[in-house]
mmCIF file of C-alpha atoms in Angstrom:
data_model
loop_
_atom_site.group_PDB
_atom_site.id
_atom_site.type_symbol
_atom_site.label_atom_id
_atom_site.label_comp_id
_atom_site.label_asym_id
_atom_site.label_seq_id
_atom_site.Cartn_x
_atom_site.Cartn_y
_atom_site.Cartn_z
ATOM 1 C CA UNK O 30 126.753 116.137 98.077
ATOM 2 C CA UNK O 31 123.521 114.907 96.254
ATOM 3 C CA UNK O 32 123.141 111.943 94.472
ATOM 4 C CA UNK O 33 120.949 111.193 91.844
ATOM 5 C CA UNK O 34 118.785 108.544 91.095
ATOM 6 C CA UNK O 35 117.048 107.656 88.278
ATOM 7 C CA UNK O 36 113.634 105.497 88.516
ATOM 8 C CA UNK O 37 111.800 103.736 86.164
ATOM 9 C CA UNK O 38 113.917 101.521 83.885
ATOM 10 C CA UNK O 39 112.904 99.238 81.753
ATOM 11 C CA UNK O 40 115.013 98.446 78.762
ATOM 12 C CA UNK O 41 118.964 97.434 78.815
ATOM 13 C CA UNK O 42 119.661 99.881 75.862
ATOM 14 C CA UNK O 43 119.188 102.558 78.372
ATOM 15 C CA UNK O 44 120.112 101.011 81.155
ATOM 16 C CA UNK O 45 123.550 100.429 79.364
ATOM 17 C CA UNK O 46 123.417 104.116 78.495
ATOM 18 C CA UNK O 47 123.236 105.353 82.241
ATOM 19 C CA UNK O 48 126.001 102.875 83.634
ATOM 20 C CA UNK O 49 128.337 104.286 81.188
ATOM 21 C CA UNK O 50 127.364 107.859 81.302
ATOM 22 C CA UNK O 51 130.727 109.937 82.515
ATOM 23 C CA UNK O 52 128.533 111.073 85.574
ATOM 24 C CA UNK O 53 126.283 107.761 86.357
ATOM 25 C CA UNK O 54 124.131 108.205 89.151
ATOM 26 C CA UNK O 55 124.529 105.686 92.278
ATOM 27 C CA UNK O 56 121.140 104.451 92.276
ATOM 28 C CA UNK O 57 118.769 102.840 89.320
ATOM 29 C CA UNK O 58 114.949 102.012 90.148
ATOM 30 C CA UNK O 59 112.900 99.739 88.489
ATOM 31 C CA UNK O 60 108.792 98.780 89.000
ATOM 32 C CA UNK O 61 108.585 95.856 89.842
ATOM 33 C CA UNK O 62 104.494 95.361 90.910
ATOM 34 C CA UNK O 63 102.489 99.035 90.404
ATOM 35 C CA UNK O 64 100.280 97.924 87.650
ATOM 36 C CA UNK O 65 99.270 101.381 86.662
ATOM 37 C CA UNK O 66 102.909 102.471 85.917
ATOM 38 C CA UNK O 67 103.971 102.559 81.935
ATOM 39 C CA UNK O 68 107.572 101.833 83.747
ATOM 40 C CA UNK O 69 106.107 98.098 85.228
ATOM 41 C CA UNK O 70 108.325 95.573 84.086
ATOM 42 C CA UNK O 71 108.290 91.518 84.588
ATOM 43 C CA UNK O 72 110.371 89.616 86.945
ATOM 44 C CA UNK O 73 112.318 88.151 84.113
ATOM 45 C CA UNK O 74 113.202 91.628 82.389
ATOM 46 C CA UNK O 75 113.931 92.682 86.236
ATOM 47 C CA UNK O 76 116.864 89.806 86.066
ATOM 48 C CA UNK O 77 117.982 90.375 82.743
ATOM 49 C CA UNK O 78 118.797 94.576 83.870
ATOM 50 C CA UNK O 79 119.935 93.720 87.291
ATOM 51 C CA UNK O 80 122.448 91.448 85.530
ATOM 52 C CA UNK O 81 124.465 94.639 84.027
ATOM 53 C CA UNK O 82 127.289 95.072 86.132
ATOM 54 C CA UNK O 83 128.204 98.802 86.283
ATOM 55 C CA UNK O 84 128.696 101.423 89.361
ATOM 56 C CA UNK O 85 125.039 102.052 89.876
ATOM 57 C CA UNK O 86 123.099 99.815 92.363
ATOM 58 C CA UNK O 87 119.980 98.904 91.734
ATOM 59 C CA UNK O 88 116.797 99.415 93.450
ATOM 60 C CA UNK O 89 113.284 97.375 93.474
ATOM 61 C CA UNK O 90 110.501 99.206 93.717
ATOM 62 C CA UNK O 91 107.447 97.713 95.551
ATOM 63 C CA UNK O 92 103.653 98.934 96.530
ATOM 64 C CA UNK O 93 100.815 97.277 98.166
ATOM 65 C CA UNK O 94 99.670 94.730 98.120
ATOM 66 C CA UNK O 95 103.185 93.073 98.186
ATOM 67 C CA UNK O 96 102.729 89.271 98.121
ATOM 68 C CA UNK O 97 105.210 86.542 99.125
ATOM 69 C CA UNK O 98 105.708 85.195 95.769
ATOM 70 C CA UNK O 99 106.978 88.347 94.372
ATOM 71 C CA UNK O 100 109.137 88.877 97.340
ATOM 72 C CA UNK O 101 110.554 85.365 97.244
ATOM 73 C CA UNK O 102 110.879 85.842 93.301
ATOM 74 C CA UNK O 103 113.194 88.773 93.387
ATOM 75 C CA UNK O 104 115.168 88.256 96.586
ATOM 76 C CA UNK O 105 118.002 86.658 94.550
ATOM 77 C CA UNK O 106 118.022 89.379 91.846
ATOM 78 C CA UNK O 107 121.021 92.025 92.087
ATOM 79 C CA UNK O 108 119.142 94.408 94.242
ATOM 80 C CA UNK O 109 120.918 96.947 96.755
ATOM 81 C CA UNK O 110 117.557 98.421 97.795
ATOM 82 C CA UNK O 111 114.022 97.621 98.071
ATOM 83 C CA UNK O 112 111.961 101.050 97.844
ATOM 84 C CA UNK O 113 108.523 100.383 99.468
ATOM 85 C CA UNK O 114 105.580 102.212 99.317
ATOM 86 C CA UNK O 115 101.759 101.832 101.573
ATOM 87 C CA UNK O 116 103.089 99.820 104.158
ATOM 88 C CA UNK O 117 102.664 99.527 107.623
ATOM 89 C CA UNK O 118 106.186 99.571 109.847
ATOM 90 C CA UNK O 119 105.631 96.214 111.164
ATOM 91 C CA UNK O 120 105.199 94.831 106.963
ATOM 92 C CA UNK O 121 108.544 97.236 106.731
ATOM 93 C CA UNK O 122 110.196 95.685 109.963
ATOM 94 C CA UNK O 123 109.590 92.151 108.801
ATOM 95 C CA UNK O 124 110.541 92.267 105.189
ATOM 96 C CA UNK O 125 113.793 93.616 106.586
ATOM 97 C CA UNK O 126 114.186 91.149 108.783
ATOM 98 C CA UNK O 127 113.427 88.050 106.081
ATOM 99 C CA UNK O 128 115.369 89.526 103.051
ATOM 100 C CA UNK O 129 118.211 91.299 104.742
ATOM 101 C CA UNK O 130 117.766 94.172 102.323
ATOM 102 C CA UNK O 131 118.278 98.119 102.869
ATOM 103 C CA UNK O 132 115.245 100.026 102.553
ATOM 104 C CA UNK O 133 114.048 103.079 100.906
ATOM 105 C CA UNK O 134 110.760 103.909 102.969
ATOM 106 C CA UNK O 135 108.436 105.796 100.404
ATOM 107 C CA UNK O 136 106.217 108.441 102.223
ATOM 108 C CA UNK O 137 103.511 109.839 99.786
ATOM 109 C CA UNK O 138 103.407 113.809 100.975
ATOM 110 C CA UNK O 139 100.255 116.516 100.366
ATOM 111 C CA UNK O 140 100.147 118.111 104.037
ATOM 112 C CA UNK O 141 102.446 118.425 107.235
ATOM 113 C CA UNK O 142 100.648 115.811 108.909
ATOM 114 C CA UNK O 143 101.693 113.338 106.069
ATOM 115 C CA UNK O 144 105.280 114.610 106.313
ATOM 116 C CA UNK O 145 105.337 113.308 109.959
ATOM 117 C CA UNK O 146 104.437 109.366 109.272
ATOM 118 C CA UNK O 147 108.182 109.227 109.253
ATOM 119 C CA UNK O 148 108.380 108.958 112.953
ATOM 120 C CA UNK O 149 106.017 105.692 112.831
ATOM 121 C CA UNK O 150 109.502 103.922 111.438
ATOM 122 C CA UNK O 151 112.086 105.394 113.124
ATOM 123 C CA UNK O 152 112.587 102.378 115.279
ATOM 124 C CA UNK O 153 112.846 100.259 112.295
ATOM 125 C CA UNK O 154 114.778 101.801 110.157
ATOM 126 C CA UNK O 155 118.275 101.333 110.081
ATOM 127 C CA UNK O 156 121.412 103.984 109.528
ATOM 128 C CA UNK O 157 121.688 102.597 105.849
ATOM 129 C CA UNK O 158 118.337 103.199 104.962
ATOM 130 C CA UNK O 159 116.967 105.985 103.048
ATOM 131 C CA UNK O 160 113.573 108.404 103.734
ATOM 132 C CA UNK O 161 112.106 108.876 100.442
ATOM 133 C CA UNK O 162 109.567 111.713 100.182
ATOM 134 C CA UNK O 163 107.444 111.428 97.215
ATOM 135 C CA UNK O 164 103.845 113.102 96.288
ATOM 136 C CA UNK O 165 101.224 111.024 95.962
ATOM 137 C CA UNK O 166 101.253 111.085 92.162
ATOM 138 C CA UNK O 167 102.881 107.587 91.889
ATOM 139 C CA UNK O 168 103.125 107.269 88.180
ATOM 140 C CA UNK O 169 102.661 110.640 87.394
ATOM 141 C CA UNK O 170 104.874 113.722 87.577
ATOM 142 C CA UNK O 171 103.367 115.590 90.189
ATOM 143 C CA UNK O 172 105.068 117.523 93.156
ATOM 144 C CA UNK O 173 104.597 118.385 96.811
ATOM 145 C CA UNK O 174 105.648 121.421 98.705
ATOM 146 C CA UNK O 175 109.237 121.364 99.796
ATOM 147 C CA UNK O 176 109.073 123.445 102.351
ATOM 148 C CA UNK O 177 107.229 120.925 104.728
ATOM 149 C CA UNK O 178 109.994 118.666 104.517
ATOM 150 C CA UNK O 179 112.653 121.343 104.881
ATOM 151 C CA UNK O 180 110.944 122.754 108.421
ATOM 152 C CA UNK O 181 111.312 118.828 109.928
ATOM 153 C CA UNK O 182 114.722 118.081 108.257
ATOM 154 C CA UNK O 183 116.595 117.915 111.299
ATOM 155 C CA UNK O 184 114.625 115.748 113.537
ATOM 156 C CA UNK O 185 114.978 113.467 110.648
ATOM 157 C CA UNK O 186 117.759 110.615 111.732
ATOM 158 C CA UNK O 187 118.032 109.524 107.836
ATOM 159 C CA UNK O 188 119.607 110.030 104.568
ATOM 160 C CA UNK O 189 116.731 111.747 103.013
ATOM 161 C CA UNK O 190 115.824 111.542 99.503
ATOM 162 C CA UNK O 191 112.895 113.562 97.320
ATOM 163 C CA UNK O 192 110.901 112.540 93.912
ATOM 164 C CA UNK O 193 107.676 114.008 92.617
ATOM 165 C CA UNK O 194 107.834 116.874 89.828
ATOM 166 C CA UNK O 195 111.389 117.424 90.564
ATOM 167 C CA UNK O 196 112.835 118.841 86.859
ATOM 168 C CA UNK O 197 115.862 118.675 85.177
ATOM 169 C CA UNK O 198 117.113 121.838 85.311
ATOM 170 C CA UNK O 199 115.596 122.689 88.677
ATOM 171 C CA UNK O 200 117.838 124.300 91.448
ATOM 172 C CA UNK O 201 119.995 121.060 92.816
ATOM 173 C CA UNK O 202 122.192 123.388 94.998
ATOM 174 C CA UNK O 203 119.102 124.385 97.214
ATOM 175 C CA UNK O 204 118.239 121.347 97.078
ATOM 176 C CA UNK O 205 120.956 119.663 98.393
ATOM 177 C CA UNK O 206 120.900 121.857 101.371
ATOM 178 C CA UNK O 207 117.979 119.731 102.849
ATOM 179 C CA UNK O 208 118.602 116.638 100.918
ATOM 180 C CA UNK O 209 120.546 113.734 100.107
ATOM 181 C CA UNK O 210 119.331 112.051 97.518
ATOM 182 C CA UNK O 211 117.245 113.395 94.407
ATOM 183 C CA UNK O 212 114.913 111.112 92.864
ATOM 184 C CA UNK O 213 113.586 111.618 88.670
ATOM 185 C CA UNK O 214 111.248 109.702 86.502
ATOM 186 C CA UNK O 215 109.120 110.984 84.660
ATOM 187 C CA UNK O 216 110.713 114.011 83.594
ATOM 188 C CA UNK O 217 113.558 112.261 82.109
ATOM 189 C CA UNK O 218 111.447 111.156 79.207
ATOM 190 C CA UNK O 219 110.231 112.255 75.949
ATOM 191 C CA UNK O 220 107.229 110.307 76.245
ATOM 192 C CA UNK O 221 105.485 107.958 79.295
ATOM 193 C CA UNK O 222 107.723 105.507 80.175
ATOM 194 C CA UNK O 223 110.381 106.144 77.484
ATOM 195 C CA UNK O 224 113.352 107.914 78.862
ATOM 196 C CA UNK O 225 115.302 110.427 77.106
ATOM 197 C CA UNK O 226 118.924 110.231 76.657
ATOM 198 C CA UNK O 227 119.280 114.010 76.616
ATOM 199 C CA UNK O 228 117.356 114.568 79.232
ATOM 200 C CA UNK O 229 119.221 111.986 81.425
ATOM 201 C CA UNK O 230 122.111 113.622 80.258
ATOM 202 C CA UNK O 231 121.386 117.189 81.304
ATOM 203 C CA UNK O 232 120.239 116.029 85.013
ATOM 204 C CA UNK O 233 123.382 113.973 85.566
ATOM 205 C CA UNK O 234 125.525 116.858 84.414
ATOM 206 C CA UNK O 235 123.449 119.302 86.422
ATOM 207 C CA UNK O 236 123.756 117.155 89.740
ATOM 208 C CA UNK O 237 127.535 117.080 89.045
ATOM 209 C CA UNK O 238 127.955 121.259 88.941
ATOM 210 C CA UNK O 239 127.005 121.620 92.367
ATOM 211 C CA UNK O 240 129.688 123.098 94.559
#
């Protein structure tokens, strides 16, 4: 089965639109330090939307430099997941270790060599955490080739998750052959950083077709 997740929230009207969609997906993201991202919010907006009970859990996304203010300002908030990006697997190991938090290890992908930094965490990563394989686009809706990730799949211990370019209406049965979790942002919105109902719509009907 693949389960969606949708990244990148920032406002409680939509937020309240996803949690009560007929199909929700599991997991809700939300930017919580990458000053470059139209979908940053503030550690008081990050409260006020992690405060919405509803079946989705929600995820805080992080990127280096991640200090120990932010981290000690968020570790109370109603977050399932932290999803970290550019750091090393000792940073990983002892965040872990001092919040108690499951992971989402983001791995930015271009070539085959990138694809393999997942065995640097291995040891550190626990059954309940999640491989995230992104493209180094951050903020922007750019893609990676698939197939590098499909030829390693399984050596890969994880849940395994994808983002980067993937599209509403792209093939979700082929991908859930090699993955467990599928990962949209940017494509979910009719302009940067404002999501589309529709189009949130269409994905979480589209995940739910597949056989």
């Amino acid at each position: 089965m693949l389960v969606p997740k949708i990244c990148g929230i920032k406002d409680i009207n939509t937020l309240k639109y996803i949690v009560s969609h007929k199909h929700p997906p599991k997991l809700v993201g939300m930017i919580l330090n990458y000053e470059k991202s139209p979908r940053l919010i503030s550690i008081n907006k990050a409260k006020e939307l992690t405060n919405l009970k509803g079946p989705c859990e929600y995820i805080g996304v992080l990127t280096s430099p991640i200090s120990l203010d932010l981290l000690e300002s968020i570790k109370d908030l109603n977050f399932s997941y932290y999803q970290i990006y550019n750091q090393t697997p000792e940073q990983i190991k002892n965040i872990k270790d001092q919040y108690n938090k499951k992971i989402i290890l983001a791995l930015t992908i271009k070539t085959a060599e990138d694809i393999n930094q997942y065995k640097l965490y291995e040891n550190i990563l626990s059954p309940d955490d999640i491989l995230l394989f992104d493209s180094k686009g951050y903020a922007e809706t750019k893609s990676f080739d698939l197939s590098l990730l499909k030829r390693v799949r399984k050596n890969i211990k994880n849940k395994v998750m994808i983002a980067g370019g993937i599209k509403i209406d792209d093939n979700f049965s082929e991908i859930s052959s090699f993955c467990d979790y599928v990962d949209l942002s940017g494509n979910l919105e009719s302009k940067k950083g404002i999501k589309d109902f529709a189009k949130i719509d269409i994905f979480l009907k589209n995940i739910k077709k597949i056989k």
